[in-house]
Coordinates of C-alpha atoms in Angstrom, one line a residue:
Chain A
X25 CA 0.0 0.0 0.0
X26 CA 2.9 2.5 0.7
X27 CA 4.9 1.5 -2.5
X28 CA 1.7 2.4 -4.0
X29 CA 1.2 5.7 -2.3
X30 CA 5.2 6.4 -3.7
X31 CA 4.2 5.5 -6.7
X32 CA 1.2 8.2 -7.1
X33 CA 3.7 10.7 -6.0
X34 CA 6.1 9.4 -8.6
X35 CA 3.3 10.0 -11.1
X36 CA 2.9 13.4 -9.4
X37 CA 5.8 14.5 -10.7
X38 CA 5.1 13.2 -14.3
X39 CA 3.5 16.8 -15.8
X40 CA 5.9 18.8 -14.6
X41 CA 8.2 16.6 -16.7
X42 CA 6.2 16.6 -19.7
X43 CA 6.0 20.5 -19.3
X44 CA 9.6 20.2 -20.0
X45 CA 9.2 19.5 -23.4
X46 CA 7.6 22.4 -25.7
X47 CA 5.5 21.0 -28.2
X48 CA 6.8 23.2 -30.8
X49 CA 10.1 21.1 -30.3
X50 CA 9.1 18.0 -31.9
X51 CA 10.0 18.4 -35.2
X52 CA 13.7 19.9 -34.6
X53 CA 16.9 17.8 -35.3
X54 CA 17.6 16.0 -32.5
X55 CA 20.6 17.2 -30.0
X56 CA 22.1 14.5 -30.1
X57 CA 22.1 14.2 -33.9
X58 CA 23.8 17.5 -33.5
X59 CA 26.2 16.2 -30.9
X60 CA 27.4 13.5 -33.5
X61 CA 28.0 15.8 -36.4
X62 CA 30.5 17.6 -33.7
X63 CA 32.0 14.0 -33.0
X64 CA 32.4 13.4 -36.7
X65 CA 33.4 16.8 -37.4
X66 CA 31.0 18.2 -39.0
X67 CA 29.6 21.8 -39.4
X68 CA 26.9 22.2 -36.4
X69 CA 26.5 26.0 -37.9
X70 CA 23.1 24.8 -39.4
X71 CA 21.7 23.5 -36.4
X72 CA 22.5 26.8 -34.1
X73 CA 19.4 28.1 -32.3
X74 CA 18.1 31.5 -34.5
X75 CA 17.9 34.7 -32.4
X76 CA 13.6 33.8 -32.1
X77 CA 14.7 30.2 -30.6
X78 CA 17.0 31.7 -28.4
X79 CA 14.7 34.0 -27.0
X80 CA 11.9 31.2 -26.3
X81 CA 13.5 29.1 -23.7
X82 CA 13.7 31.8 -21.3
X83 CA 9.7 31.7 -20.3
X84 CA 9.6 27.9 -21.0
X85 CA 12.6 28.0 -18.3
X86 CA 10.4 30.0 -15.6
X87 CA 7.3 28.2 -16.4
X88 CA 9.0 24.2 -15.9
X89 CA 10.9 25.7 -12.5
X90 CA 7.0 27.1 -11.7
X91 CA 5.4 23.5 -11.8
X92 CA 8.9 22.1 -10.5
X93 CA 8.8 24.3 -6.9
X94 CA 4.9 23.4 -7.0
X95 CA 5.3 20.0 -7.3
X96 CA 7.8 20.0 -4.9
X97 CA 5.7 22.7 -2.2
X98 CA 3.2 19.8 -2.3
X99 CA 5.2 17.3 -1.8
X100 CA 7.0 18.9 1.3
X101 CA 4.2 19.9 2.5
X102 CA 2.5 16.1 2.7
X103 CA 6.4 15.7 4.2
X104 CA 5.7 18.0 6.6
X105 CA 2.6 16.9 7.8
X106 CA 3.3 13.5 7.8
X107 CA 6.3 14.0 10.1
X108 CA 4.2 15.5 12.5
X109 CA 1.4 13.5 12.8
X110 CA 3.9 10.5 13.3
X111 CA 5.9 12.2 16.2
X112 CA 2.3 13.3 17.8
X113 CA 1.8 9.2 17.4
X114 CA 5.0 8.5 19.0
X115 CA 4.6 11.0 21.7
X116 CA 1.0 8.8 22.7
X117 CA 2.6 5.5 22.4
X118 CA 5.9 6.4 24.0
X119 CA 4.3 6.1 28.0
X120 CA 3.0 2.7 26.8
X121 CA 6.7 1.6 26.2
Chain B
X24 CA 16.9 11.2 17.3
X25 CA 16.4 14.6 17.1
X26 CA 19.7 15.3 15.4
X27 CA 18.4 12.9 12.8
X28 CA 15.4 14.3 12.5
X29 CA 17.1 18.2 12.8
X30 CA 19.0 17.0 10.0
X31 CA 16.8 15.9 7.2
X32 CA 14.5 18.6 7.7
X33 CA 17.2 20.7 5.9
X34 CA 15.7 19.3 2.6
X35 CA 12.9 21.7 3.0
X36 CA 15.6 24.2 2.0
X37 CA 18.2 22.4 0.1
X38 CA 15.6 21.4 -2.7
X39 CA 14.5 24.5 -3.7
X40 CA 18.0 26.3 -3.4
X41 CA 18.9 23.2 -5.8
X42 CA 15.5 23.7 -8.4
X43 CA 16.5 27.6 -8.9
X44 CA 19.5 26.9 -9.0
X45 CA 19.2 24.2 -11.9
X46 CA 17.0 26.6 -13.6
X47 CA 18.7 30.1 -13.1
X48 CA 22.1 29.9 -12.3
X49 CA 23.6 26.9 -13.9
X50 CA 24.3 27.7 -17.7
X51 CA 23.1 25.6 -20.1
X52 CA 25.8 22.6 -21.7
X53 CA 27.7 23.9 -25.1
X54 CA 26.2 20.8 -27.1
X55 CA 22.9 19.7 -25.3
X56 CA 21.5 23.0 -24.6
X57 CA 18.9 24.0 -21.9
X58 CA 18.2 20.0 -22.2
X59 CA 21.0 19.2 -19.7
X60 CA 18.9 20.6 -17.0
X61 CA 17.5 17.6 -16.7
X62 CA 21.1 16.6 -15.8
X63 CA 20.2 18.4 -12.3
X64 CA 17.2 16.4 -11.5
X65 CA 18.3 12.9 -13.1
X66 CA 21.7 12.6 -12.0
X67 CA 20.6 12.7 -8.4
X68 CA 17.5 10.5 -8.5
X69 CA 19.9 8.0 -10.3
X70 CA 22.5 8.3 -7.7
X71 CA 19.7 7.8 -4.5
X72 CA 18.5 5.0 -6.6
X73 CA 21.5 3.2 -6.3
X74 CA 22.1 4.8 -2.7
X75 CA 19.1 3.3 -1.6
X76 CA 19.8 -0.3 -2.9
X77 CA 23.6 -0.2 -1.4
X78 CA 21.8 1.0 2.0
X79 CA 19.0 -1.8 2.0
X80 CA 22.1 -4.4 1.0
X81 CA 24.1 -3.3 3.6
X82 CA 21.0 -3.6 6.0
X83 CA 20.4 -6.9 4.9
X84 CA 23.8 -8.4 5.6
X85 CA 24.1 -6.5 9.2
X86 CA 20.6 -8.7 9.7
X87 CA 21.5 -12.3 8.8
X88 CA 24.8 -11.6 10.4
X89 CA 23.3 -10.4 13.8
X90 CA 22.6 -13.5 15.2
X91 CA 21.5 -12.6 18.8
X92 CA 19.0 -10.6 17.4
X93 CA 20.0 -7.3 18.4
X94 CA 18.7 -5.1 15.5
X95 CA 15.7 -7.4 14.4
X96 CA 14.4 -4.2 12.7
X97 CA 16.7 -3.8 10.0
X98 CA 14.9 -6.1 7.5
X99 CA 12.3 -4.0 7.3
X100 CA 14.8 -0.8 7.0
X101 CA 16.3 -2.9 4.2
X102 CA 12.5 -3.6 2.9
X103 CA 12.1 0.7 3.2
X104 CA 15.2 1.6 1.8
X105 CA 14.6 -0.9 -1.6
X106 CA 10.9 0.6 -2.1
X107 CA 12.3 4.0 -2.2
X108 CA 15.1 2.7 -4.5
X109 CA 12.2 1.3 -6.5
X110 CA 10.3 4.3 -6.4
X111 CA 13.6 6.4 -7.3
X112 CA 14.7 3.9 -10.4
X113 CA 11.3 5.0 -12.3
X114 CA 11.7 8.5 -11.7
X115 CA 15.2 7.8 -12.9
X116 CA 13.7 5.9 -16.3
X117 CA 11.0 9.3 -16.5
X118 CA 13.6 11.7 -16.4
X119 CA 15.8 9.9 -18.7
X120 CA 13.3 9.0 -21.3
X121 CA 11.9 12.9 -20.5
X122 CA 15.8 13.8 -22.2
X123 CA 15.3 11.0 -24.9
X124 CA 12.2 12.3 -26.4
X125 CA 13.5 15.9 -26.2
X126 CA 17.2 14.7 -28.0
X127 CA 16.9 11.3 -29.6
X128 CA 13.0 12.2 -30.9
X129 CA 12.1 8.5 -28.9
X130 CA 10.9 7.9 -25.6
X131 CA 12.6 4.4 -25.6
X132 CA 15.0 3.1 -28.0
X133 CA 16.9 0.1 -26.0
X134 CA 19.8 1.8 -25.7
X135 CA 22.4 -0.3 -23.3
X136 CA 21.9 2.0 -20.1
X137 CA 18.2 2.1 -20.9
X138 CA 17.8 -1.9 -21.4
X139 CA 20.9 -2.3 -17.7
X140 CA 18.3 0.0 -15.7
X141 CA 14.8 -2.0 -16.7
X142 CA 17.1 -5.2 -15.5
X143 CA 17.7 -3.5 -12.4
X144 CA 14.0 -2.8 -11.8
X145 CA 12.8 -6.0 -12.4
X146 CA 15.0 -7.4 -9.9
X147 CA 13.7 -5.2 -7.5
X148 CA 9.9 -6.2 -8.5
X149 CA 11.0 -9.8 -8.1
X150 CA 12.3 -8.8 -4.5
X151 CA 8.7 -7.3 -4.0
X152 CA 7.1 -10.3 -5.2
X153 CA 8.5 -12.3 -3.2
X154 CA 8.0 -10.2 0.1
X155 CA 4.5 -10.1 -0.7
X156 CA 4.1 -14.0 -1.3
X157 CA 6.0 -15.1 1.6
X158 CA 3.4 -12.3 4.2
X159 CA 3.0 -14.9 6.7
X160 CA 6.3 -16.9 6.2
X161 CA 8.4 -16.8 9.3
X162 CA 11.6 -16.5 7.3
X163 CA 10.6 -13.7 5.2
X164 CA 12.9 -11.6 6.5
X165 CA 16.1 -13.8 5.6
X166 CA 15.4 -15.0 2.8
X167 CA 14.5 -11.1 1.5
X168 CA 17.8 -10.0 3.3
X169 CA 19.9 -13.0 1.1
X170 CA 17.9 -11.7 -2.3
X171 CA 18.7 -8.3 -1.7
X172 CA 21.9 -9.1 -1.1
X173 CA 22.6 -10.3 -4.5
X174 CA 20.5 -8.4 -5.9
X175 CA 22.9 -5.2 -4.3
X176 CA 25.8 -7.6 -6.3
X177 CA 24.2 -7.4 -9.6
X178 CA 24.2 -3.6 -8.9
X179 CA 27.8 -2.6 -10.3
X180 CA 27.4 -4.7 -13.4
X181 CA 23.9 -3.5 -14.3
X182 CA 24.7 0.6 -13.4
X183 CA 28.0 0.9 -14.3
X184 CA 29.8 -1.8 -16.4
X185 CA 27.1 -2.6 -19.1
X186 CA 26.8 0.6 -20.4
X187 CA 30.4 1.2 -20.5
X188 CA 30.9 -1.7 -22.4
X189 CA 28.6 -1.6 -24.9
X190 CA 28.4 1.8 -27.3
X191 CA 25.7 4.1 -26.3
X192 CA 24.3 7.5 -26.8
X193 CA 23.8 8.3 -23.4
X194 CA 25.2 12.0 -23.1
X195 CA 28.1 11.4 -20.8
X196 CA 30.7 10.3 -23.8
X197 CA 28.6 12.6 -26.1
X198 CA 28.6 15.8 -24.1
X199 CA 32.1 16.7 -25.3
X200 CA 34.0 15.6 -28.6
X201 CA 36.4 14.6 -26.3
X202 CA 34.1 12.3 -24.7
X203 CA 34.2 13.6 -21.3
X204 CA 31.8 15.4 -19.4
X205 CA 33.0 19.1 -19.2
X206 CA 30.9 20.9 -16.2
X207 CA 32.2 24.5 -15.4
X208 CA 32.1 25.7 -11.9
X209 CA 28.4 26.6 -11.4
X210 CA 27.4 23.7 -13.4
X211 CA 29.4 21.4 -10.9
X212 CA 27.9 22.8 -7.6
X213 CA 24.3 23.2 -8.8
X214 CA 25.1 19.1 -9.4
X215 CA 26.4 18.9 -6.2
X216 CA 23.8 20.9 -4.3
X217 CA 21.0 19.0 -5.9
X218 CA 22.9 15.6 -5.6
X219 CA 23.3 16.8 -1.2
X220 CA 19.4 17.7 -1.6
X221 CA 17.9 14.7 -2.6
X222 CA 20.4 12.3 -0.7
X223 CA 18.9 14.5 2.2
X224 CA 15.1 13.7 0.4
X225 CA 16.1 10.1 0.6
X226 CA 17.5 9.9 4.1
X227 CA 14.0 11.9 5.4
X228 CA 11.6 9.7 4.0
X229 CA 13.7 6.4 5.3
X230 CA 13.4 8.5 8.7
X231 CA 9.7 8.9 8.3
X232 CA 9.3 5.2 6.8
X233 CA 11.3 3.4 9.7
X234 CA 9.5 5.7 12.3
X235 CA 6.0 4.6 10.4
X236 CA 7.5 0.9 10.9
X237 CA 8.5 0.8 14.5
X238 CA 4.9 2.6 15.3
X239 CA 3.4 -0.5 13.4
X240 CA 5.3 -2.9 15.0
X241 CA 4.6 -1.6 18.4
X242 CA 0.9 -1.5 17.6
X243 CA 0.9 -5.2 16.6
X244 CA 2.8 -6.0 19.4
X245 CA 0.2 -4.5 21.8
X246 CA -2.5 -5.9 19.9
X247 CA -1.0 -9.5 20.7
X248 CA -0.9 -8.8 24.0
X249 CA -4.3 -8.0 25.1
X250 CA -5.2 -11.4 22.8

């Protein structure tokens, strides 16, 4: 049941990842295509970023880190709780022991 | 205790620092782009993986070799740490495939460190398995402990030597011509801040899961005694 629970947070974390690709990306060369034509020498001045591509990471950037620290506020906050409601548990059982 | 739990608790600021950080202040690699972020997040779920499963085969060889039965918990911290290895390993495979689709054009495409880390994870399903069939077997414990055990064995040859020995296009021999991963400064300690912040992830929810365990046990244990 927990390594389930893990799981749906593990699946929680899945758009943020998909946010990472922009759609309008699909259809580019590939990096690492890119990355070989440097190993085998080859000119990589056709495959450099034009002035509009450079420019368009820059909100993509701010919008994955948005969902990222979201994604992550959530999860720290279940964290957070979780801790606490343990110790409170501990604190009860502890005169038991 | 409460060092421990002092301790971990500094993940609540570590992991932002490390998210801005990966986003803002690390430069983006020559060759890969603003796609080696990535780098930030999968580097360090790859490396608790692995932490995780060395932790929970260590644990597992400190129980069968404790034969008075002094630390009669650590199968289950072994059992904890290897479900949040698990848990880890498919974030690792999301995050790399995440990279894949965004450089290769494919989710999937075999490649050897692709094909070594589905091996690792079924291992550690079969581990799971097993646990789960063997709920009310008094040796559960041991024979989980021995599994993970080679399991942790397998580790080194799956991770590490596979996809060194066969080619692949996994970007650490392609970030570089030189095939050698360059990282300037701020690149290097964003890594290294975001590798100390999820280590400290990991090590907080093994706290919480062990805490979570001993409460259980001691429950159970009550419960037997008013039976």
């Amino acid at each position: 049941m927990r390594l389930i629970n893990i799981l749906s947070c593990a699946v929680l974390l899945l758009p943020a990842a998909g946010a990472a690709i922009p759609a309008d990306r699909a259809g580019e060369p590939s990096v690492t295509q890119s990355a070989a034509q440097v190993l085998h020498g080859q000119d990589m001045q056709k495959n450099a970023p034009s002035t509009e591509q450079k420019q368009e990471p820059s909100t993509t950037l701010y919008q994955v880190m948005g969902v990222v620290l979201f994604i992550w506020i959530g999860l720290a906050v279940f964290l957070f709780r979780l801790d606490r409601r343990v110790a409170r548990l501990e604190n009860r059982a502890q005169p038991k022991q | 205790m409460k060092a421990i739990s002092a301790a971990v608790k500094s993940v609540y600021i570590l992991m932002p620092a490390a998210i801005v950080m990966a986003f803002l202040w690390a430069p983006p690699a020559q060759v890969l782009g603003d796609s080696s972020r990535i780098m930030y997040f999968h580097v360090p779920i790859a490396w608790v993986s692995i932490l995780a499963f060395i932790v929970s085969g260590i644990a597992s060889i400190l129980f069968l070799a404790d034969r008075k039965g002094s630390f009669a918990r650590l199968d289950g911290i072994a059992y904890n740490s290897a479900e949040i290895g698990l848990v880890f390993t498919v974030l690792t495979v999301i995050t790399g495939s995440i990279w894949a689709r965004i450089s290769w054009g494919v989710f999937w495409n075999w490649d050897p460190r692709e094909t070594s880390i589905v091996i690792i994870l079924l291992i550690y399903i079969a581990y799971f398995s097993i646990q789960g069939a063997m709920a009310h077997n008094d040796n559960r414990g041991r024979i989980g402990s021995a599994y993970l055990i080679l399991a942790m064995i397998t580790l080194p040859f799956f991770a590490f030597l596979v996809p060194r020995i066969y080619p692949s296009l996994h970007p650490d021999p392609i970030i570089n011509a030189d095939r050698t991963i360059f990282l300037d400064d701020r690149m290097r300690s964003t890594l290294a801040v975001a590798i100390v912040s999820f280590t400290v992830f990991y090590c907080n929810i093994l706290h919480i899961m062990n805490r979570m365990m001993k409460l259980q046990n001691h429950i159970e244990e009550n419960r037997h005694e008013a039976d």
